[in-house]
PDB file of C-alpha atoms in Angstrom:
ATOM      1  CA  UNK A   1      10.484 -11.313 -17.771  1.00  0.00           C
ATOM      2  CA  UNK A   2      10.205 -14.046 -15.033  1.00  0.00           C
ATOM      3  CA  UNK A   3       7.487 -14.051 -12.842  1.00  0.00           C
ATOM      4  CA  UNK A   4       7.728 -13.485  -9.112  1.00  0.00           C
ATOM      5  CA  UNK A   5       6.554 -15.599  -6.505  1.00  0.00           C
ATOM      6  CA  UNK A   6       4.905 -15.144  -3.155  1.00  0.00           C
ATOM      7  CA  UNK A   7       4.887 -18.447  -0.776  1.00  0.00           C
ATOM      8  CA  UNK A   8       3.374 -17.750   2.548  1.00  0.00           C
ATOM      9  CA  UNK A   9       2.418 -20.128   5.609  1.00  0.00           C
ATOM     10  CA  UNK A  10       1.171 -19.640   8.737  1.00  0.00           C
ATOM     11  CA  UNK A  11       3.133 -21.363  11.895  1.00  0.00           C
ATOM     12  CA  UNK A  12       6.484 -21.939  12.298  1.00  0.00           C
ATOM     13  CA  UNK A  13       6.000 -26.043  12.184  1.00  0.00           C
ATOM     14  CA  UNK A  14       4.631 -25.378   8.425  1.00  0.00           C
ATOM     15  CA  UNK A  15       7.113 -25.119   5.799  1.00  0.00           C
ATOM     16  CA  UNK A  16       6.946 -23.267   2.363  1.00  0.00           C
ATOM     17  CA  UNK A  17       9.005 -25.465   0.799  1.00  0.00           C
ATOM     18  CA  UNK A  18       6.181 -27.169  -1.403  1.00  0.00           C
ATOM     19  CA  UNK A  19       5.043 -23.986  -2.623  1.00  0.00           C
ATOM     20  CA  UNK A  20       8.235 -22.737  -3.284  1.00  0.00           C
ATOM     21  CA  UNK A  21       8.870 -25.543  -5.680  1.00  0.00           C
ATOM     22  CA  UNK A  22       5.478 -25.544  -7.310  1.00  0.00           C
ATOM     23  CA  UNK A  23       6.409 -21.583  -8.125  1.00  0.00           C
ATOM     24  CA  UNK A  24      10.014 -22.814  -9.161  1.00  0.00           C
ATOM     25  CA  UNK A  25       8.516 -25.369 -11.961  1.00  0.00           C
ATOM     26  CA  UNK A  26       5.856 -22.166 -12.778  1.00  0.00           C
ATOM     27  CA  UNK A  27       8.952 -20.012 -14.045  1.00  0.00           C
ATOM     28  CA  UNK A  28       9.872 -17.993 -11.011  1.00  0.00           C
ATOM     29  CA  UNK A  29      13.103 -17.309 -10.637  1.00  0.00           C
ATOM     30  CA  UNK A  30      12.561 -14.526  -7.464  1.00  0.00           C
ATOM     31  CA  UNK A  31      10.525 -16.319  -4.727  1.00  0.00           C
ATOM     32  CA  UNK A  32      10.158 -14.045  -1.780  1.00  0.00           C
ATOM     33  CA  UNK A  33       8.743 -16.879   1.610  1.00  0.00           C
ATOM     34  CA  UNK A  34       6.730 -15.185   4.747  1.00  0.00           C
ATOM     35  CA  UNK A  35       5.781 -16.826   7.575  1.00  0.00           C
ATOM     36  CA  UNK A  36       2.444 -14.709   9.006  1.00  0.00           C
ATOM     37  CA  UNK A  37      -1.432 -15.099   9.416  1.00  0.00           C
ATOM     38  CA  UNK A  38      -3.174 -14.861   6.031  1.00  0.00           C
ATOM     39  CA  UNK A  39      -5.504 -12.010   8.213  1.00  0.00           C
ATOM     40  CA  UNK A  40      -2.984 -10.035   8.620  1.00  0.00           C
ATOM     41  CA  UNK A  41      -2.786  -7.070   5.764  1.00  0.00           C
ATOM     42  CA  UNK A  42       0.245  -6.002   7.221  1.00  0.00           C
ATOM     43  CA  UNK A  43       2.959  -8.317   5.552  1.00  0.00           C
ATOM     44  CA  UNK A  44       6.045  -6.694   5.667  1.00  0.00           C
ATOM     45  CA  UNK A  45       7.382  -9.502   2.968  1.00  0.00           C
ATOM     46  CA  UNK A  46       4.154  -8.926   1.092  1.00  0.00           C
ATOM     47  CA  UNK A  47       4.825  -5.652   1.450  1.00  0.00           C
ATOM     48  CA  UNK A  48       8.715  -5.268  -0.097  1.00  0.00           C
ATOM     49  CA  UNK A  49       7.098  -7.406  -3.121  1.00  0.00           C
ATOM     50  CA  UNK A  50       4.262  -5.024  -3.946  1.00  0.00           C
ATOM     51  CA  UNK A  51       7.309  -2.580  -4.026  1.00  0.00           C
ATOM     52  CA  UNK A  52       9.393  -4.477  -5.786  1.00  0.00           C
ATOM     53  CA  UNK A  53       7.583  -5.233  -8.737  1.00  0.00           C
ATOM     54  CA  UNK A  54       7.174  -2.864 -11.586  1.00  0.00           C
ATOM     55  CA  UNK A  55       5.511  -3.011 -14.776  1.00  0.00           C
ATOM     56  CA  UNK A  56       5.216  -5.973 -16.744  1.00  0.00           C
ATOM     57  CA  UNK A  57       6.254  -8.299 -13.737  1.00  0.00           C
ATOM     58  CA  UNK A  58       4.136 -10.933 -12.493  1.00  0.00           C
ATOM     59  CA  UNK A  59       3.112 -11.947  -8.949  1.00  0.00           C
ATOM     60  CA  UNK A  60       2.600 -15.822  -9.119  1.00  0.00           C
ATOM     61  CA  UNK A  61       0.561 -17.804  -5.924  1.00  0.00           C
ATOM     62  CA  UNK A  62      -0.083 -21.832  -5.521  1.00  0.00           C
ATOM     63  CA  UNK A  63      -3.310 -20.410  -4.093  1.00  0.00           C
ATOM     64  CA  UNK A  64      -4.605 -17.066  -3.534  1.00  0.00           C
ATOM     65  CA  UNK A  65      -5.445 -17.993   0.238  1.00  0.00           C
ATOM     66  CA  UNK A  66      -1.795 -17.516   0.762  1.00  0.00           C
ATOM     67  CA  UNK A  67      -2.066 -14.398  -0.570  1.00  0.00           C
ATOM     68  CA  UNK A  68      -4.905 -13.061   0.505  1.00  0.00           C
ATOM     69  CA  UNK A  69      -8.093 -14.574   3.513  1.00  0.00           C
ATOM     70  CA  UNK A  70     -10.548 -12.163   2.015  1.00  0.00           C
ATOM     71  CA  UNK A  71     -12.316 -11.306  -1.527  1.00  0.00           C
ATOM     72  CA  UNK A  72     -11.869  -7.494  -0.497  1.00  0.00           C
ATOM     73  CA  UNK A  73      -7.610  -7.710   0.312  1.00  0.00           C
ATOM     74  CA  UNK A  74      -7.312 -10.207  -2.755  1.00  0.00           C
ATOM     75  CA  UNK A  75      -9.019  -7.251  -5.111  1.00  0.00           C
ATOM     76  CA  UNK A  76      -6.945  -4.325  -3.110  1.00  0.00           C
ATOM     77  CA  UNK A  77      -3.738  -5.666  -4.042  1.00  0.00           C
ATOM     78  CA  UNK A  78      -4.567  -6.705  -7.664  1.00  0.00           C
ATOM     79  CA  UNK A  79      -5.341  -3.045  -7.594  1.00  0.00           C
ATOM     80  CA  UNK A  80      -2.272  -2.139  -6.912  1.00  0.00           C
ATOM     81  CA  UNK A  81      -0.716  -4.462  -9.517  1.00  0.00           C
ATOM     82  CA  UNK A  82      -2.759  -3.295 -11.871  1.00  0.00           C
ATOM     83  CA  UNK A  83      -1.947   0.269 -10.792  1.00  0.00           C
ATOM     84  CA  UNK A  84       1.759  -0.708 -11.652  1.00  0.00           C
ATOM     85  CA  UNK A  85       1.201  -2.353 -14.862  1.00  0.00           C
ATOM     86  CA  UNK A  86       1.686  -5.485 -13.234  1.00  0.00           C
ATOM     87  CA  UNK A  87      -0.526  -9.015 -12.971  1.00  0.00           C
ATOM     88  CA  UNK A  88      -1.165 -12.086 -11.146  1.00  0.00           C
ATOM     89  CA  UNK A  89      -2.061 -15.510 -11.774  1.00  0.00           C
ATOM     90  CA  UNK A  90      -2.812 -18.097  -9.251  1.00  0.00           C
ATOM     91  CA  UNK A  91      -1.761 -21.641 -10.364  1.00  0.00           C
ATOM     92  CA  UNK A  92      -4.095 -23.701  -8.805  1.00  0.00           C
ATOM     93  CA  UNK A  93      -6.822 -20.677  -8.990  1.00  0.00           C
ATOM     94  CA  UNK A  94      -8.966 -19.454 -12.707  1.00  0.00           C
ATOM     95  CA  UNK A  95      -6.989 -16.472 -11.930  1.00  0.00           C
ATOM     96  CA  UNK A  96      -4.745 -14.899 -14.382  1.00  0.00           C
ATOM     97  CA  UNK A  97      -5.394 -11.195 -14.657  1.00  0.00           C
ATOM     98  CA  UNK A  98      -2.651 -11.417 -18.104  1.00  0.00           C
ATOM     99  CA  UNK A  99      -5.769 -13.381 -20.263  1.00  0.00           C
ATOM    100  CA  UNK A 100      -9.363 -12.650 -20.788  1.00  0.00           C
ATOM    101  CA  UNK A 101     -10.816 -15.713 -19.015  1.00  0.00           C
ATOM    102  CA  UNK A 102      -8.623 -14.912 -16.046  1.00  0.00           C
ATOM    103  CA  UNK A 103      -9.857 -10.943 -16.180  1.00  0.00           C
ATOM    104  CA  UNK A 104     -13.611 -12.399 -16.634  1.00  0.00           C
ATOM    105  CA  UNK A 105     -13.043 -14.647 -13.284  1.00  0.00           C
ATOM    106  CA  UNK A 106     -11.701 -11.228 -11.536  1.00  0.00           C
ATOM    107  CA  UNK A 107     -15.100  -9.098 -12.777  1.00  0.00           C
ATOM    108  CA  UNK A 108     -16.755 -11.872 -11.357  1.00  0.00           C
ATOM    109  CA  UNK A 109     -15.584 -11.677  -8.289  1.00  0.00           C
ATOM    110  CA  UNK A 110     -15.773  -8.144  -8.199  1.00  0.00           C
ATOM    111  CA  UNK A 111     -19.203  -8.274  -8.654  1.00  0.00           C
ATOM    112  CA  UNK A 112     -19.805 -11.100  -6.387  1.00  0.00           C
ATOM    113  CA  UNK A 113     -18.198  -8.806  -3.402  1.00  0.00           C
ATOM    114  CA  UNK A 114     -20.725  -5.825  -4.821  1.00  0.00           C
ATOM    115  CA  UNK A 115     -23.473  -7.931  -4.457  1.00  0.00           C
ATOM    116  CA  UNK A 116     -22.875  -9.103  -1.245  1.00  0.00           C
ATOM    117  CA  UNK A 117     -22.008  -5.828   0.392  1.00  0.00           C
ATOM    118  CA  UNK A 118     -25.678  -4.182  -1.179  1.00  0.00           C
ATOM    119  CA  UNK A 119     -27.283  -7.404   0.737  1.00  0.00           C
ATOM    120  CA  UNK A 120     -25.589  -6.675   3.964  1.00  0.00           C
ATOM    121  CA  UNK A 121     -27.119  -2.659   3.515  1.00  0.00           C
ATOM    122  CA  UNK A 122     -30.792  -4.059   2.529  1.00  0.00           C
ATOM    123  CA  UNK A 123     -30.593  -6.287   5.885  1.00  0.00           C
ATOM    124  CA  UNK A 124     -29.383  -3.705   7.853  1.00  0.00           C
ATOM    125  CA  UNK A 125     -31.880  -0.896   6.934  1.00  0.00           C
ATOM    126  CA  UNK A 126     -34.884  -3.436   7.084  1.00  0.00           C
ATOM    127  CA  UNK A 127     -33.586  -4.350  10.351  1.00  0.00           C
ATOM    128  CA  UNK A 128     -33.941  -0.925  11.662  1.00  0.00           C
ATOM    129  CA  UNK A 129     -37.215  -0.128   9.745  1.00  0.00           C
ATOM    130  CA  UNK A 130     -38.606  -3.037  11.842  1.00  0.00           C
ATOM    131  CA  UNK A 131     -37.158  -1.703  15.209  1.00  0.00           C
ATOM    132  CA  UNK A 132     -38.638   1.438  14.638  1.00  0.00           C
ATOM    133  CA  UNK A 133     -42.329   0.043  13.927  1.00  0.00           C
ATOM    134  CA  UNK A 134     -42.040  -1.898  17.205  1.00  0.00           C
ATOM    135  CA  UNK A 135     -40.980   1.777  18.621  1.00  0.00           C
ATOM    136  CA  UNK A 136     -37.513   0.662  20.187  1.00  0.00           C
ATOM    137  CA  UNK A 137     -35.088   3.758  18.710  1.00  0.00           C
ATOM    138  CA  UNK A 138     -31.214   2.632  17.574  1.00  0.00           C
ATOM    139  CA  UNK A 139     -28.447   3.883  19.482  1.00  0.00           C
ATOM    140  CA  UNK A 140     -26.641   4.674  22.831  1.00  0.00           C
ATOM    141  CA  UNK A 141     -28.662   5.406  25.445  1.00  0.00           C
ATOM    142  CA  UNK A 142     -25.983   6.993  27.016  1.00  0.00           C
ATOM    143  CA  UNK A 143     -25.429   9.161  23.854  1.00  0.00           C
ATOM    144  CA  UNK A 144     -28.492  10.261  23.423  1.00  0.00           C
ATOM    145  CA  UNK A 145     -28.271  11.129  27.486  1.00  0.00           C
ATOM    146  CA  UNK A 146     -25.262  12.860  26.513  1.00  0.00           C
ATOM    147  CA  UNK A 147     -23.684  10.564  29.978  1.00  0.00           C
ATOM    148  CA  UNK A 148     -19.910  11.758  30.094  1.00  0.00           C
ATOM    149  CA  UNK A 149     -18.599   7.904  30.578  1.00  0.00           C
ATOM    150  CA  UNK A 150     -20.902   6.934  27.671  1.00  0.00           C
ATOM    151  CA  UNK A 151     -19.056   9.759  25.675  1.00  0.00           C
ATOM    152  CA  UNK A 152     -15.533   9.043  26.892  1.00  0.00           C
ATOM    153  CA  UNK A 153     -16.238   5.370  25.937  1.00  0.00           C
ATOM    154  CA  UNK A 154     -17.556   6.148  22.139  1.00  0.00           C
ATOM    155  CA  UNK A 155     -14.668   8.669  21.943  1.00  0.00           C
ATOM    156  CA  UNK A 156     -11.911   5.983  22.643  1.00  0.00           C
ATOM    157  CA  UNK A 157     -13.354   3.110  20.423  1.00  0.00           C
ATOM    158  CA  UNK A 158     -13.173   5.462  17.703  1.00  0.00           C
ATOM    159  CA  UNK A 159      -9.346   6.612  18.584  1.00  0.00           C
ATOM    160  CA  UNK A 160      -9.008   2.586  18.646  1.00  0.00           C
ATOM    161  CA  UNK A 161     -10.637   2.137  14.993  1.00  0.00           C
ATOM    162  CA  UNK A 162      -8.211   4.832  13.758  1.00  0.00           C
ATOM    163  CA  UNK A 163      -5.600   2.944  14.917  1.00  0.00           C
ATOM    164  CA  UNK A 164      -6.287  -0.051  13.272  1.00  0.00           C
ATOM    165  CA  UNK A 165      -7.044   1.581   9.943  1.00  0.00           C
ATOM    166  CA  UNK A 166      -3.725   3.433  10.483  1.00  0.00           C
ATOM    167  CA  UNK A 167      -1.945   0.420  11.184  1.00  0.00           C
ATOM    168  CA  UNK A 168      -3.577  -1.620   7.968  1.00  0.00           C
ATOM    169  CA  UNK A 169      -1.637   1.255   6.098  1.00  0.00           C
ATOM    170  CA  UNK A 170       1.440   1.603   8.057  1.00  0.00           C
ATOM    171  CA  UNK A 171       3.362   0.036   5.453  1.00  0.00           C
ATOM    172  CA  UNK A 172       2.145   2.381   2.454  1.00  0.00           C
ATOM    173  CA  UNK A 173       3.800   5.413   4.361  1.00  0.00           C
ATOM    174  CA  UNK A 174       5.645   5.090   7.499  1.00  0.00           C
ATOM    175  CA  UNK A 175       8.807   3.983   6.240  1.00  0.00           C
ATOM    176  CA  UNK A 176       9.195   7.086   3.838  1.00  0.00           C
ATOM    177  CA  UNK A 177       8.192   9.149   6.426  1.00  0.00           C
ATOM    178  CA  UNK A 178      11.011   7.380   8.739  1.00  0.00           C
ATOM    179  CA  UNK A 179      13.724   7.785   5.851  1.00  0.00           C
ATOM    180  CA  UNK A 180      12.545  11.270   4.225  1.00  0.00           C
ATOM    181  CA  UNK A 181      11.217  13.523   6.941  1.00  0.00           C
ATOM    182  CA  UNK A 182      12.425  16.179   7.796  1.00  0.00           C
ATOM    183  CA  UNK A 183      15.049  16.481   4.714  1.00  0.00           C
ATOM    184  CA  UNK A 184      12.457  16.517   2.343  1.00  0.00           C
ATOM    185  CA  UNK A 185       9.395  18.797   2.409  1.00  0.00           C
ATOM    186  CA  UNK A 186       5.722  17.308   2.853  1.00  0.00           C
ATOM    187  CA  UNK A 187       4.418  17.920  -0.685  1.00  0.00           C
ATOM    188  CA  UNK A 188       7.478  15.731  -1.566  1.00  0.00           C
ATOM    189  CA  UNK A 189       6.971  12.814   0.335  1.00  0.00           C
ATOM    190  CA  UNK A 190       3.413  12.891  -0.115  1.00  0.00           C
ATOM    191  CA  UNK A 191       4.287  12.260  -4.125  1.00  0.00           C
ATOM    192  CA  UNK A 192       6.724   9.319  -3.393  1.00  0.00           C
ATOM    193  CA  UNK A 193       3.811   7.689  -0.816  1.00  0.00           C
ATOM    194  CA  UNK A 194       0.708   7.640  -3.424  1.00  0.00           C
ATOM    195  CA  UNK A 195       3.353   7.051  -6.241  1.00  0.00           C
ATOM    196  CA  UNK A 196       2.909   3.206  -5.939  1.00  0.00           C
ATOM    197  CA  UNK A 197      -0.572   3.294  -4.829  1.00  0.00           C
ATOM    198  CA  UNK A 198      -3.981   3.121  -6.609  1.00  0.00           C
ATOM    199  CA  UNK A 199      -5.827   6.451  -7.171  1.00  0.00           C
ATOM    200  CA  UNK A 200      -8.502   5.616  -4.590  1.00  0.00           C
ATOM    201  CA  UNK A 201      -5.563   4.864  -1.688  1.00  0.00           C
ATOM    202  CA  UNK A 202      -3.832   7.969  -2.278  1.00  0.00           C
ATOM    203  CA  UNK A 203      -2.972  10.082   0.809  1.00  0.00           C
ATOM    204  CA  UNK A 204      -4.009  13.843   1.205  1.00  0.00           C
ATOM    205  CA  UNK A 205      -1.250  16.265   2.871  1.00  0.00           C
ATOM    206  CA  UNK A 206      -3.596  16.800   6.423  1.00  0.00           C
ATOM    207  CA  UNK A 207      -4.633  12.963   6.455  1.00  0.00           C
ATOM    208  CA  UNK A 208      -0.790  12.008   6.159  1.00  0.00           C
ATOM    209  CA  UNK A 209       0.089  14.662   8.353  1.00  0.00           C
ATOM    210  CA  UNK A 210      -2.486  13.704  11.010  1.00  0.00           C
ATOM    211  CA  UNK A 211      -1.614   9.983  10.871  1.00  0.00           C
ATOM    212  CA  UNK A 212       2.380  10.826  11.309  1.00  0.00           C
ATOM    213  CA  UNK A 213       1.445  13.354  14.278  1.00  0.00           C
ATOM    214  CA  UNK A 214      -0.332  10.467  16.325  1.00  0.00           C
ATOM    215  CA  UNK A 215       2.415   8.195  15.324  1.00  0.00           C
ATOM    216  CA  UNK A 216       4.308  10.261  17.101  1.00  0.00           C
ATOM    217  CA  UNK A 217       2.616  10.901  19.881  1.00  0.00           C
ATOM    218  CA  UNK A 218       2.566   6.921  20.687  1.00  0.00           C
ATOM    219  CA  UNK A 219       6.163   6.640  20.137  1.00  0.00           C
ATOM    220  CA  UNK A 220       6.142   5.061  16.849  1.00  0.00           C
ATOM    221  CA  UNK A 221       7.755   7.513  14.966  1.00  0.00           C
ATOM    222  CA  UNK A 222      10.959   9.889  16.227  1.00  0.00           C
ATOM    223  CA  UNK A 223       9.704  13.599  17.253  1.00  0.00           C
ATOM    224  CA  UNK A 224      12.368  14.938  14.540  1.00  0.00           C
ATOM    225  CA  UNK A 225      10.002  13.928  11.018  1.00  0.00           C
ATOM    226  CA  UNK A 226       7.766  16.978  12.432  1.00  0.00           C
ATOM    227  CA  UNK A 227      10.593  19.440  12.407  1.00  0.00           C
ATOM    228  CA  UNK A 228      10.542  21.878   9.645  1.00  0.00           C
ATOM    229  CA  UNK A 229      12.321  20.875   6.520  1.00  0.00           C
ATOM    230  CA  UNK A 230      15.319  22.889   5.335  1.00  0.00           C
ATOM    231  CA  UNK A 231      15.397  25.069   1.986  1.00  0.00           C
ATOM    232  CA  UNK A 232      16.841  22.986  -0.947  1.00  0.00           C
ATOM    233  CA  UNK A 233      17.930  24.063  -4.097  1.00  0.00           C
ATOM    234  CA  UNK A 234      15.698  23.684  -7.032  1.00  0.00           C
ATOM    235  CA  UNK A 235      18.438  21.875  -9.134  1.00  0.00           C
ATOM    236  CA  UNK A 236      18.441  19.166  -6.407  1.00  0.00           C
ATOM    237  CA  UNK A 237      14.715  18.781  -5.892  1.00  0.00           C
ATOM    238  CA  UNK A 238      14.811  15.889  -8.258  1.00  0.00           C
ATOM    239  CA  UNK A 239      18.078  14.213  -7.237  1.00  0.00           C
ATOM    240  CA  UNK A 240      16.331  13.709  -4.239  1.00  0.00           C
ATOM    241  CA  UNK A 241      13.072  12.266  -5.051  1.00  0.00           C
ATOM    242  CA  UNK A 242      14.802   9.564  -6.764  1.00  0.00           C
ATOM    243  CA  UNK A 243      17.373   8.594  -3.922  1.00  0.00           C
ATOM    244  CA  UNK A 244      14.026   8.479  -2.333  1.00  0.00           C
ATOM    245  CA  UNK A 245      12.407   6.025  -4.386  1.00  0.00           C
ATOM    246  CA  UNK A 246      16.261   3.914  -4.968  1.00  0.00           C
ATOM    247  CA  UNK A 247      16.016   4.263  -1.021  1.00  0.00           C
ATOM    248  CA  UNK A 248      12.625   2.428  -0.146  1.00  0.00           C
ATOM    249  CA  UNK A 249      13.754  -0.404  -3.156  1.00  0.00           C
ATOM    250  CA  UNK A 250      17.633  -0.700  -3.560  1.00  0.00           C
ATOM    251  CA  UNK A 251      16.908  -3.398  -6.423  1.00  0.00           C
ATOM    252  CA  UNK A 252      14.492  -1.628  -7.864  1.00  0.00           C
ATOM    253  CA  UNK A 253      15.433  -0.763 -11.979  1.00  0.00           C
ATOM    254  CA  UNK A 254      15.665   1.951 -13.878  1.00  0.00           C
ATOM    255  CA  UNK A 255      12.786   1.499 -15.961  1.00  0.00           C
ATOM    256  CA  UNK A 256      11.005   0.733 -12.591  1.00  0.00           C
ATOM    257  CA  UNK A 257      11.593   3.976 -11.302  1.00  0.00           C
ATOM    258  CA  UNK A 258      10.804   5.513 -14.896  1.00  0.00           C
ATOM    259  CA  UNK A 259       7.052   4.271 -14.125  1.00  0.00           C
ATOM    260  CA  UNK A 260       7.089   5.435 -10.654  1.00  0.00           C
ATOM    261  CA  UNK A 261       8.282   9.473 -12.019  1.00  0.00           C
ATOM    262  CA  UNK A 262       5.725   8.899 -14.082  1.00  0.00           C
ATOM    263  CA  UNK A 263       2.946   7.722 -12.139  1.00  0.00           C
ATOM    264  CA  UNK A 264       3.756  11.116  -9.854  1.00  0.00           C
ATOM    265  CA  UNK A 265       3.607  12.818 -12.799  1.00  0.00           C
ATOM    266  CA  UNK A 266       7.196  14.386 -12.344  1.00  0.00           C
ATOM    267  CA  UNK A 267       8.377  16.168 -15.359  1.00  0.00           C
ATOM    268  CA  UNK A 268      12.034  15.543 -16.460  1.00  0.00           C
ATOM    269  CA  UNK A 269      14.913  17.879 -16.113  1.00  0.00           C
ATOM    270  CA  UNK A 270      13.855  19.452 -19.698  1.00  0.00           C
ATOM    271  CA  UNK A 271      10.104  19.211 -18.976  1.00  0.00           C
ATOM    272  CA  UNK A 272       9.269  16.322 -20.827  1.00  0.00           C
ATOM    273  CA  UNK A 273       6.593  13.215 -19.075  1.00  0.00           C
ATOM    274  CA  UNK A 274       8.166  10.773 -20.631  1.00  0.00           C
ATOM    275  CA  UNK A 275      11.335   9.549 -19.247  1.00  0.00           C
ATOM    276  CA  UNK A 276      14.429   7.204 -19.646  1.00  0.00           C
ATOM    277  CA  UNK A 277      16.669   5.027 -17.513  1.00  0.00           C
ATOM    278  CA  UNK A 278      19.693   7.432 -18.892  1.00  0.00           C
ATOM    279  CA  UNK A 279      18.066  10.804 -17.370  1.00  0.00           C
ATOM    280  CA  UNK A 280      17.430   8.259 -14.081  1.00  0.00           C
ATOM    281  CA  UNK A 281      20.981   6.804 -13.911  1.00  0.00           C
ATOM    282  CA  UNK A 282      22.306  11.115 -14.198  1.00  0.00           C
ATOM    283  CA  UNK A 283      20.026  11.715 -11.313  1.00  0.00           C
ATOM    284  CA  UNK A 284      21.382   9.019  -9.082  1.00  0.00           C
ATOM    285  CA  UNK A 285      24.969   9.952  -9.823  1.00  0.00           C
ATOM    286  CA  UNK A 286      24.170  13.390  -8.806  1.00  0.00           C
ATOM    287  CA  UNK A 287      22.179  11.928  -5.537  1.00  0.00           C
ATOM    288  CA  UNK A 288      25.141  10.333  -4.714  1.00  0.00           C
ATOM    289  CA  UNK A 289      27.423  12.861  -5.192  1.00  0.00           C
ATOM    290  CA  UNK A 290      24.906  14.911  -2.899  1.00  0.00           C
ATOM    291  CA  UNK A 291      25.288  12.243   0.054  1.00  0.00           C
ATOM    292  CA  UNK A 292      21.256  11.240  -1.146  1.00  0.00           C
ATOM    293  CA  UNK A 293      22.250   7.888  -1.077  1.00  0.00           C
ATOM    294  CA  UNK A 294      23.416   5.377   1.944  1.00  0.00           C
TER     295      UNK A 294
END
């Protein structure tokens, strides 16, 4: 199938049109263009194109500094290609995660990032080893004083840093929260959120439910995805899951949303793991019948 490509640039004065034509003469006939800071995780065109491919697709850069500014965001979304069944190859990059030299120059880099992050721990405990022979201790003073500003301080840096790490993730589960809650029940949701997500990314029920609760409180999420979710029938329990999916991707495929029921591990209406685009397109016809789908 034809690759996909992702053309990004930073300012308004630059244009994408370059890279948008280098990915046209690669073979990519879908070419989604964002205009946003290569630091920022949260692309919400980056985003819709994680979710948009499925298995088999590929994501196709000119470089992968306009995909990603860091080894450690590159590697966390060709995680969640890989996740998918997907790949990516960079065209002006050793990268092409499809053939063996490309995987090699991806270990390599992997191991590059290890290596770097076990230097940065040897520094920092033979910094500290050091302090402590010259006798200074590590720390707050005004922790260890137990000083009530001192407290308040450390207590609203770390609300601040949970914040950020919330809002690094927004995009993973806020808007299924936004569409799903409160007409489908927690344990629900929580499957269609870590369905597209790598193993290590995937949401507990009390972390998801903590993060929506403060989203709440600051106004970034209505007061009504908190309300308690009403009894459904059993029959319809599946209906919904998939208007759910169709909902967050309306061009998403039917094969495409085979992988995803899979990947939650939903069994079909006769048990089965396995399943087809048929038993997928019967599901949507009764979502829509249902009023599942806008």
């Amino acid at each position: 199938m034809p690759p996909i490509g992702y053309a990004r640039v930073s300012t308004e004065d630059q244009t994408p049109l370059p890279q948008s034509e280098a990915l046209k003469t690669a073979g990519c006939v879908e070419i989604f263009e964002e205009q946003a800071s290569g630091g920022n995780r949260a692309r919400p065109v980056l985003a819709r194109v994680l979710e948009r491919i499925g298995k088999g697709d590929t994501l196709v850069v000119v470089r992968i500094d306009r995909l990603a500014r860091s080894l450690s965001h590159l590697l966390e979304v060709i995680e969640r290609l890989e996740a998918k069944g997907a790949f990516f190859r960079s065209i002006q990059d050793p990268i092409d995660t499809g053939s063996p030299q490309g995987k090699f120059t991806l270990q390599v880099l992997g191991a590059a990032a290890e290596f770097e992050r076990a230097l940065i721990r040897e520094r920092t405990k033979a910094g500290l080893a050091s302090a402590r022979t010259k006798g200074r201790v590590g720390g707050n003073p005004g922790l260890r004083a137990k000083d009530p500003a001192a407290l308040r301080k450390v207590r609203l840096a770390r609300q601040d840093g949970y914040m950020e790490r919330l809002n690094q993730t927004a995009q993973d589960w806020v808007p299924h929260v936004r569409r799903l809650r409160p007409d489908m029940a927690w344990e629900d949701v929580l499957r269609v959120v870590n369905g597209p997500l790598p193993h290590d990314r995937h949401w507990t029920q009390s972390r998801l439910l903590r993060a929506v609760n403060v989203y709440v409180r600051d106004g970034f999420l209505p007061a009504e995805v908190l309300t308690r979710a009403g009894r459904r029938e059993t029959d319809d329990r599946l209906p919904a899951i998939v208007a759910a999916i169709k909902g967050a991707d309306p061009d998403i495929t039917l094969q495409a949303i085979c992988s995803r029921l899979e990947a939650m591990r939903e069994r079909t209406p006769r048990g089965r793991t396995s399943w087809q685009p048929s038993s997928v397109k019967m599901l949507l016809e009764r979502a829509e019948r249902l009023g599942l789908l806008d």
